[in-house]
Tab-separated table of C-alpha atoms in Angstrom:
chain	number	residue	atom	x	y	z
F	17	MET	CA	-0.219	-0.002	0.071
F	18	PRO	CA	1.233	3.422	-1.321
F	19	LYS	CA	3.074	5.577	1.786
F	20	VAL	CA	3.829	9.330	2.036
F	21	ASP	CA	7.583	8.312	1.732
F	22	ASP	CA	6.736	6.677	-1.640
F	23	PHE	CA	6.264	10.026	-3.309
F	24	ASP	CA	8.671	12.752	-4.254
F	25	ARG	CA	6.119	15.556	-4.646
F	26	PHE	CA	2.715	16.049	-5.752
F	27	VAL	CA	1.450	17.891	-9.044
F	28	PHE	CA	-2.164	19.428	-8.036
F	29	ILE	CA	-4.267	20.637	-11.081
F	30	VAL	CA	-6.561	22.671	-8.867
F	31	GLY	CA	-8.879	24.287	-11.264
F	32	ALA	CA	-10.969	26.093	-12.174
F	33	PRO	CA	-13.841	23.957	-13.763
F	34	ARG	CA	-14.510	23.714	-17.196
F	35	CYS	CA	-11.245	25.254	-17.972
F	36	GLY	CA	-9.176	22.444	-19.565
F	37	THR	CA	-8.406	20.729	-16.134
F	38	THR	CA	-9.474	17.447	-17.974
F	39	THR	CA	-6.541	18.123	-20.830
F	40	LEU	CA	-4.313	18.757	-18.463
F	41	SER	CA	-4.637	15.887	-16.279
F	42	ARG	CA	-4.536	13.555	-19.376
F	43	PHE	CA	-0.823	15.069	-19.733
F	44	LEU	CA	-0.094	14.031	-16.152
F	45	LYS	CA	-1.727	10.644	-16.568
F	46	GLN	CA	0.163	9.648	-19.733
F	47	HIS	CA	3.498	10.268	-18.271
F	48	PRO	CA	5.616	7.026	-16.811
F	49	ALA	CA	6.736	8.665	-13.590
F	50	ILE	CA	3.243	9.841	-12.546
F	51	ASN	CA	1.148	8.241	-10.219
F	52	PHE	CA	-2.438	9.006	-10.940
F	53	PRO	CA	-5.376	8.425	-8.722
F	54	VAL	CA	-8.047	6.089	-10.109
F	55	ILE	CA	-10.217	8.920	-10.117
F	56	LYS	CA	-9.239	12.022	-11.438
F	57	GLU	CA	-10.770	14.156	-8.363
F	58	PRO	CA	-10.559	12.789	-4.999
F	59	HIS	CA	-11.121	16.077	-3.577
F	60	PHE	CA	-9.563	14.744	-0.460
F	61	PHE	CA	-8.176	17.854	0.901
F	62	ALA	CA	-11.015	20.425	0.373
F	63	GLN	CA	-13.486	18.044	2.152
F	64	ASN	CA	-11.051	17.515	5.313
F	65	ASP	CA	-9.267	20.581	6.973
F	66	LEU	CA	-6.021	18.570	8.240
F	67	ARG	CA	-3.935	21.779	9.528
F	68	ALA	CA	-4.888	21.369	13.183
F	69	LEU	CA	-3.061	17.550	12.955
F	70	SER	CA	0.421	17.091	14.213
F	71	ASN	CA	3.093	15.970	11.256
F	72	GLY	CA	2.498	12.397	12.924
F	73	GLU	CA	-1.330	12.615	12.696
F	74	LEU	CA	-1.404	13.954	9.318
F	75	LYS	CA	1.001	11.422	7.833
F	76	ASP	CA	-1.219	8.624	8.819
F	77	ARG	CA	-4.240	10.266	8.225
F	78	VAL	CA	-3.013	10.810	4.586
F	79	GLU	CA	-1.790	7.415	4.175
F	80	ALA	CA	-5.136	5.571	5.636
F	81	ASP	CA	-7.647	7.868	3.750
F	82	TYR	CA	-5.791	9.110	0.854
F	83	LEU	CA	-3.062	7.344	-0.543
F	84	GLN	CA	-4.487	4.197	0.201
F	85	ARG	CA	-7.817	4.867	-0.952
F	86	PHE	CA	-7.008	6.508	-4.125
F	87	PHE	CA	-3.766	5.740	-5.481
F	88	ARG	CA	-1.398	2.314	-6.238
F	89	ALA	CA	1.837	1.378	-5.028
F	90	ASP	CA	4.540	1.571	-7.881
F	91	PRO	CA	7.695	2.406	-7.073
F	92	ASP	CA	8.617	3.845	-10.675
F	93	ARG	CA	5.905	6.261	-10.358
F	94	ARG	CA	7.152	8.792	-7.530
F	95	VAL	CA	5.431	11.955	-8.443
F	96	GLY	CA	1.700	12.248	-7.173
F	97	ALA	CA	-0.930	13.692	-9.443
F	98	ASP	CA	-4.654	15.252	-8.247
F	99	GLY	CA	-7.169	16.921	-10.599
F	100	SER	CA	-9.484	18.325	-7.974
F	101	VAL	CA	-10.955	21.251	-9.290
F	102	THR	CA	-12.376	22.368	-5.733
F	103	TYR	CA	-8.809	22.902	-4.419
F	104	LEU	CA	-8.559	26.344	-6.071
F	105	TYR	CA	-11.656	27.561	-3.638
F	106	LYS	CA	-10.327	26.071	-0.483
F	107	PRO	CA	-6.571	27.053	-0.931
F	108	GLU	CA	-5.557	27.689	2.837
F	109	GLN	CA	-6.607	23.671	3.338
F	110	LEU	CA	-3.652	22.702	1.063
F	111	GLU	CA	-0.849	23.869	3.288
F	112	PRO	CA	-0.800	20.340	4.740
F	113	VAL	CA	0.577	19.440	1.445
F	114	LEU	CA	3.612	21.109	1.657
F	115	ARG	CA	4.283	19.791	5.308
F	116	LEU	CA	4.349	16.188	3.737
F	117	TRP	CA	5.570	17.213	0.459
F	118	PRO	CA	7.460	20.513	0.251
F	119	GLU	CA	8.265	20.194	-3.520
F	120	SER	CA	5.145	19.837	-4.798
F	121	ARG	CA	3.293	22.040	-7.775
F	122	PHE	CA	-0.016	23.836	-8.439
F	123	VAL	CA	-1.214	24.180	-11.678
F	124	ILE	CA	-4.060	26.414	-12.058
F	125	ALA	CA	-6.251	26.567	-14.941
F	126	LEU	CA	-8.679	29.508	-15.625
F	127	ARG	CA	-11.039	30.782	-18.812
F	128	ASN	CA	-12.994	33.586	-19.562
F	129	PRO	CA	-15.884	33.686	-17.636
F	130	LEU	CA	-18.412	34.318	-20.388
F	131	THR	CA	-17.907	30.899	-21.709
F	132	MET	CA	-16.801	28.748	-18.386
F	133	LEU	CA	-19.820	29.603	-16.671
F	134	PRO	CA	-22.156	28.212	-18.882
F	135	SER	CA	-19.996	25.324	-19.334
F	136	LEU	CA	-20.117	24.553	-15.934
F	137	HIS	CA	-23.806	24.904	-15.789
F	138	SER	CA	-23.999	22.237	-18.802
F	139	ARG	CA	-21.764	20.208	-16.867
F	140	LEU	CA	-24.069	20.442	-13.669
F	141	ILE	CA	-27.095	19.652	-15.435
F	142	TYR	CA	-25.458	16.622	-16.848
F	143	VAL	CA	-23.946	15.153	-13.488
F	144	GLY	CA	-27.622	16.087	-11.957
F	145	GLU	CA	-26.332	18.681	-9.460
F	146	GLU	CA	-28.506	21.610	-11.160
F	147	THR	CA	-32.030	21.401	-11.857
F	148	ILE	CA	-32.459	24.998	-13.747
F	149	PRO	CA	-32.114	23.910	-17.203
F	150	ASN	CA	-31.413	27.424	-18.506
F	151	PHE	CA	-28.205	29.035	-17.694
F	152	ALA	CA	-30.190	32.497	-17.542
F	153	ASP	CA	-32.471	31.294	-15.251
F	154	ALA	CA	-29.746	29.743	-12.944
F	155	TRP	CA	-27.515	32.849	-13.066
F	156	ALA	CA	-30.800	34.836	-11.586
F	157	ALA	CA	-31.471	32.360	-9.012
F	158	VAL	CA	-27.846	32.906	-7.275
F	159	PRO	CA	-29.229	35.519	-4.774
F	160	ASP	CA	-31.696	32.757	-3.838
F	161	ARG	CA	-28.899	29.804	-3.645
F	162	ALA	CA	-26.888	32.376	-1.632
F	163	ALA	CA	-29.613	32.288	0.847
F	164	GLY	CA	-29.768	28.755	0.838
F	165	ARG	CA	-33.086	28.517	-1.305
F	166	ARG	CA	-33.534	26.700	-4.567
F	167	ILE	CA	-30.831	24.115	-3.960
F	168	PRO	CA	-31.922	20.982	-5.676
F	169	ARG	CA	-32.425	17.958	-3.315
F	170	THR	CA	-29.602	16.193	-5.561
F	171	CYS	CA	-27.011	18.880	-5.151
F	172	THR	CA	-24.142	17.406	-3.507
F	173	ASP	CA	-22.540	20.568	-2.546
F	174	PRO	CA	-24.559	23.882	-2.771
F	175	ARG	CA	-21.717	25.743	-3.210
F	176	LEU	CA	-21.473	24.369	-6.982
F	177	LEU	CA	-24.399	26.131	-7.931
F	178	ARG	CA	-22.504	29.721	-6.750
F	179	TYR	CA	-22.035	30.871	-10.516
F	180	ASP	CA	-21.109	34.146	-9.069
F	181	GLU	CA	-18.128	32.768	-7.214
F	182	ALA	CA	-16.908	30.268	-9.528
F	183	ALA	CA	-15.160	33.129	-11.589
F	184	ARG	CA	-13.736	35.142	-8.967
F	185	PHE	CA	-10.083	33.819	-10.358
F	186	SER	CA	-8.004	36.808	-8.757
F	187	THR	CA	-9.518	36.485	-5.459
F	188	TYR	CA	-8.545	32.723	-5.753
F	189	VAL	CA	-5.687	32.691	-6.683
F	190	GLU	CA	-4.074	35.478	-4.486
F	191	ARG	CA	-5.062	33.076	-1.583
F	192	LEU	CA	-3.712	30.373	-3.395
F	193	PHE	CA	-0.453	31.905	-4.065
F	194	ALA	CA	-0.209	33.374	-0.266
F	195	VAL	CA	-0.504	29.837	0.794
F	196	VAL	CA	1.756	27.479	-1.206
F	197	GLY	CA	3.793	30.391	-2.828
F	198	ARG	CA	3.610	31.705	-6.296
F	199	GLU	CA	7.065	30.274	-7.295
F	200	ARG	CA	5.155	26.387	-6.816
F	201	CYS	CA	2.053	27.806	-8.925
F	202	GLN	CA	1.724	27.793	-12.848
F	203	VAL	CA	-1.429	29.483	-14.472
F	204	VAL	CA	-2.682	27.841	-17.871
F	205	LEU	CA	-5.286	30.050	-19.507
F	206	PHE	CA	-7.669	28.075	-21.435
F	207	ASP	CA	-7.176	30.310	-24.542
F	208	ASP	CA	-3.445	29.003	-24.668
F	209	LEU	CA	-4.141	25.499	-24.004
F	210	THR	CA	-6.769	25.167	-27.011
F	211	ALA	CA	-4.672	27.326	-29.576
F	212	HIS	CA	-1.512	25.767	-28.437
F	213	PRO	CA	-1.695	22.358	-26.903
F	214	ALA	CA	1.674	20.950	-27.518
F	215	GLU	CA	3.325	24.275	-26.606
F	216	GLN	CA	1.315	24.617	-23.160
F	217	TYR	CA	2.408	20.495	-22.636
F	218	ARG	CA	6.201	21.458	-22.843
F	219	ARG	CA	5.615	24.373	-20.564
F	220	LEU	CA	3.938	22.382	-17.856
F	221	MET	CA	6.551	19.393	-18.035
F	222	LYS	CA	9.445	21.902	-17.730
F	223	PHE	CA	7.559	23.431	-14.654
F	224	ILE	CA	7.061	19.891	-13.084
F	225	GLU	CA	10.552	19.197	-13.985
F	226	LEU	CA	9.669	15.936	-15.758
F	227	GLU	CA	10.576	14.967	-19.675
F	228	PRO	CA	8.201	15.333	-22.433
F	229	GLN	CA	7.020	12.211	-23.565
F	230	GLU	CA	6.702	11.307	-27.189
F	231	GLY	CA	3.652	10.492	-28.660
F	232	THR	CA	1.351	12.274	-25.972
F	233	ASP	CA	-2.141	12.312	-26.850
F	234	PHE	CA	-3.520	15.658	-27.400
F	235	ALA	CA	-6.615	14.613	-28.710
F	236	PRO	CA	-10.186	15.640	-26.944
F	237	ARG	CA	-11.482	12.903	-24.549
F	238	ARG	CA	-14.828	14.637	-22.712
F	239	PRO	CA	-16.767	16.910	-25.051
F	240	GLY	CA	-19.685	18.682	-23.506
F	241	HIS	CA	-23.095	17.030	-23.758
F	242	SER	CA	-26.337	17.800	-22.880
F	243	VAL	CA	-29.474	15.466	-21.945
F	244	ARG	CA	-32.730	14.580	-23.393
F	245	PHE	CA	-34.476	14.758	-19.933
F	246	PRO	CA	-32.508	16.498	-16.839
F	247	TRP	CA	-35.450	14.766	-14.477
F	248	LEU	CA	-34.127	11.258	-15.813
F	249	GLN	CA	-30.393	12.136	-15.738
F	250	ARG	CA	-30.830	13.472	-12.297
F	251	MET	CA	-32.628	9.737	-11.177
F	252	LEU	CA	-29.392	8.154	-12.865
F	253	LYS	CA	-26.749	10.290	-11.446
F	254	ARG	CA	-27.947	11.127	-8.187
F	255	PRO	CA	-30.924	8.391	-7.168
F	256	PRO	CA	-32.757	8.773	-3.682
F	257	ARG	CA	-30.977	7.288	-0.808
F	258	ALA	CA	-33.290	4.575	-0.621
F	259	ILE	CA	-32.161	3.358	-3.847
F	260	THR	CA	-28.523	3.993	-3.439
F	261	GLU	CA	-28.730	2.144	0.347
F	262	HIS	CA	-30.398	-0.472	-1.504
F	263	LEU	CA	-27.833	-1.007	-4.113
F	264	ALA	CA	-25.232	-0.925	-1.677
F	265	ALA	CA	-26.442	-3.645	0.506
F	266	GLU	CA	-26.924	-5.531	-2.728
F	267	PHE	CA	-22.902	-4.839	-3.369
F	268	GLU	CA	-22.232	-6.345	-0.168
F	269	LYS	CA	-24.141	-9.145	-0.498
F	270	GLN	CA	-22.236	-10.157	-3.917
F	271	LEU	CA	-18.614	-9.509	-2.480
F	272	THR	CA	-19.355	-12.937	-0.657
F	273	GLN	CA	-20.895	-14.672	-3.352
F	274	ASP	CA	-19.487	-15.681	-7.115
F	275	SER	CA	-20.457	-12.571	-8.822
F	276	THR	CA	-21.787	-13.190	-12.467
F	277	GLY	CA	-23.470	-10.821	-14.989
F	278	ASP	CA	-26.855	-12.549	-14.293
F	279	LYS	CA	-27.390	-11.464	-10.859
F	280	PRO	CA	-29.558	-8.282	-10.275
F	281	LEU	CA	-27.184	-5.655	-9.413
F	282	GLY	CA	-25.074	-6.477	-12.960
F	283	LYS	CA	-28.407	-5.922	-14.569
F	284	ILE	CA	-29.315	-2.679	-13.219
F	285	MET	CA	-26.100	-0.921	-13.428
F	286	SER	CA	-26.308	-2.382	-17.159
F	287	LEU	CA	-29.160	-0.858	-17.836
F	288	ARG	CA	-28.511	2.493	-16.017
F	289	LYS	CA	-25.498	2.688	-18.358
F	290	ARG	CA	-28.006	2.252	-21.336
F	291	LEU	CA	-30.294	5.035	-20.076
F	292	LEU	CA	-27.157	7.346	-19.539
F	293	ARG	CA	-26.164	6.794	-23.177
F	294	TRP	CA	-29.514	7.190	-24.745
F	295	ASN	CA	-30.541	10.173	-22.417
F	296	ARG	CA	-27.036	12.224	-23.504
F	297	VAL	CA	-27.271	14.258	-26.569
F	298	SER	CA	-25.325	17.039	-28.479
F	299	ARG	CA	-27.105	20.267	-28.792
F	300	PRO	CA	-25.706	23.436	-30.619
F	301	PRO	CA	-24.603	26.267	-27.622
F	302	VAL	CA	-27.232	28.411	-26.792
F	303	PRO	CA	-26.619	32.033	-27.215
F	304	LEU	CA	-25.902	34.684	-24.346
F	305	SER	CA	-28.006	37.581	-24.682
F	306	ALA	CA	-26.267	40.844	-24.793
F	307	ALA	CA	-27.863	42.132	-21.616
F	308	LEU	CA	-26.779	38.629	-19.687
F	309	ARG	CA	-23.069	38.876	-21.279
F	310	ASN	CA	-23.082	42.849	-20.100
F	311	GLU	CA	-24.239	42.050	-16.526
F	312	ILE	CA	-21.603	38.939	-16.368
F	313	SER	CA	-18.934	41.325	-17.404
F	314	ILE	CA	-19.622	43.810	-14.906
F	315	HIS	CA	-19.987	41.355	-12.073
F	316	PHE	CA	-16.267	40.089	-12.946
F	317	LYS	CA	-14.669	43.153	-14.460
F	318	ASP	CA	-12.326	43.731	-11.405
F	319	GLU	CA	-11.324	40.430	-10.634
F	320	ILE	CA	-10.490	40.188	-14.309
F	321	GLU	CA	-8.415	43.294	-14.011
F	322	ARG	CA	-6.655	41.951	-11.176
F	323	LEU	CA	-6.062	38.637	-12.551
F	324	GLY	CA	-4.675	40.662	-15.543
F	325	GLY	CA	-2.094	42.154	-13.073
F	326	LEU	CA	-1.365	39.199	-11.284
F	327	LEU	CA	-0.430	37.325	-14.595
F	328	GLY	CA	1.144	40.422	-16.187
F	329	ARG	CA	-1.400	39.752	-19.315
F	330	ASP	CA	-4.237	42.118	-20.752
F	331	LEU	CA	-7.308	39.978	-20.385
F	332	SER	CA	-9.676	43.024	-20.776
F	333	HIS	CA	-10.678	41.423	-24.396
F	334	TRP	CA	-12.694	38.272	-22.376
F	335	LEU	CA	-15.480	40.758	-20.803
F	336	GLN	CA	-15.913	42.447	-24.071
F	337	PRO	CA	-18.408	41.803	-26.536
F	338	GLY	CA	-16.145	40.520	-29.307
F	339	GLY	CA	-13.494	38.717	-26.853
F	340	ALA	CA	-15.883	35.888	-26.294
F	341	SER	CA	-17.825	33.590	-28.388
F	342	SER	CA	-21.395	35.209	-28.498
F	343	ALA	CA	-22.502	31.454	-27.847
F	344	ALA	CA	-22.360	29.774	-24.486
F	345	THR	CA	-20.028	26.827	-24.513
F	346	ASN	CA	-21.921	23.570	-23.539
F	347	GLY	CA	-19.018	22.079	-21.907
F	348	ASN	CA	-16.181	21.136	-24.811
F	349	ASP	CA	-13.017	22.013	-23.113
F	350	ASP	CA	-11.002	20.303	-25.640
F	351	GLY	CA	-12.734	21.303	-28.727
F	352	GLN	CA	-10.415	23.695	-30.480
F	353	VAL	CA	-7.417	21.158	-29.709
F	354	ARG	CA	-9.082	18.770	-32.154
F	355	ARG	CA	-8.486	22.226	-34.838
F	356	GLU	CA	-4.861	22.633	-33.486
F	357	LEU	CA	-4.145	19.070	-34.482
F	358	ALA	CA	-5.473	19.335	-37.910
F	359	ALA	CA	-3.714	22.041	-38.472
F	360	GLN	CA	-0.432	20.142	-37.493
F	361	LYS	CA	-0.908	17.409	-39.539
């Protein structure tokens, strides 16, 4: 089982969501020196505040509940990776990471709010967290949700629905810099990643001090999707507790028996997969109205100006009518990567 000392350092892709974190995580996952978790986003340090633990307690807790749960022991892979986007919004809770692995690195993926927020909304619909099908209505519901109202039963974390908070990039980047040190951080803009994926890959490898790998796959892997029936998607992705408890009990029972595909649990899970595939559809982007674009631009204007100052880049075009697509991106983090690859061939 993996131990803290099995890793020289960690690389954290800390978000924000829908900003190319899946692409960046794939870059890491393909490298032979990197130990990637069994799931892309464990969210461990966001869900657990470990700052009060002693060094010994911290090591024991991380080994038992993080490393041994999400990683496989591999002596050839001494650089750990974690692609949890929630870490950007709880940067103070990453302080224990540096007590365990002082040479760790943090990669921050960011994107124009005018395309990032509709993409995030679309993704939350797809995974069953959001119930308001139209992004404009979801944006208008933010004040109610900030007050604890109109939170869907299926939502596992109401903070996900705070679209007004999700793109406060400069605020959270400044806090992350303060916790882990700016020298341990690299910011990757979605614009750059989609336009020049190979170049950004080499830049990432240099930052984490690993050799780039020939044959690294830059093809997109998680295009955005919509759904035919949101209520069915929520039922399949976020079923009622009684159903999940029944399935958990059935799974425990099957662990003690010879498992075959003919057993009820296998049939249920197979049916669920077929329904999810059937319910998944590709739909054209829904245009943002000029009024909504203007409202979002005003809301994030100071944040974007401060972020530009932090990065030494002029990002004012992000919030101008011609600086972002007039259509809301429905979640394809890597759509332009395919065009870049085609241009390279």
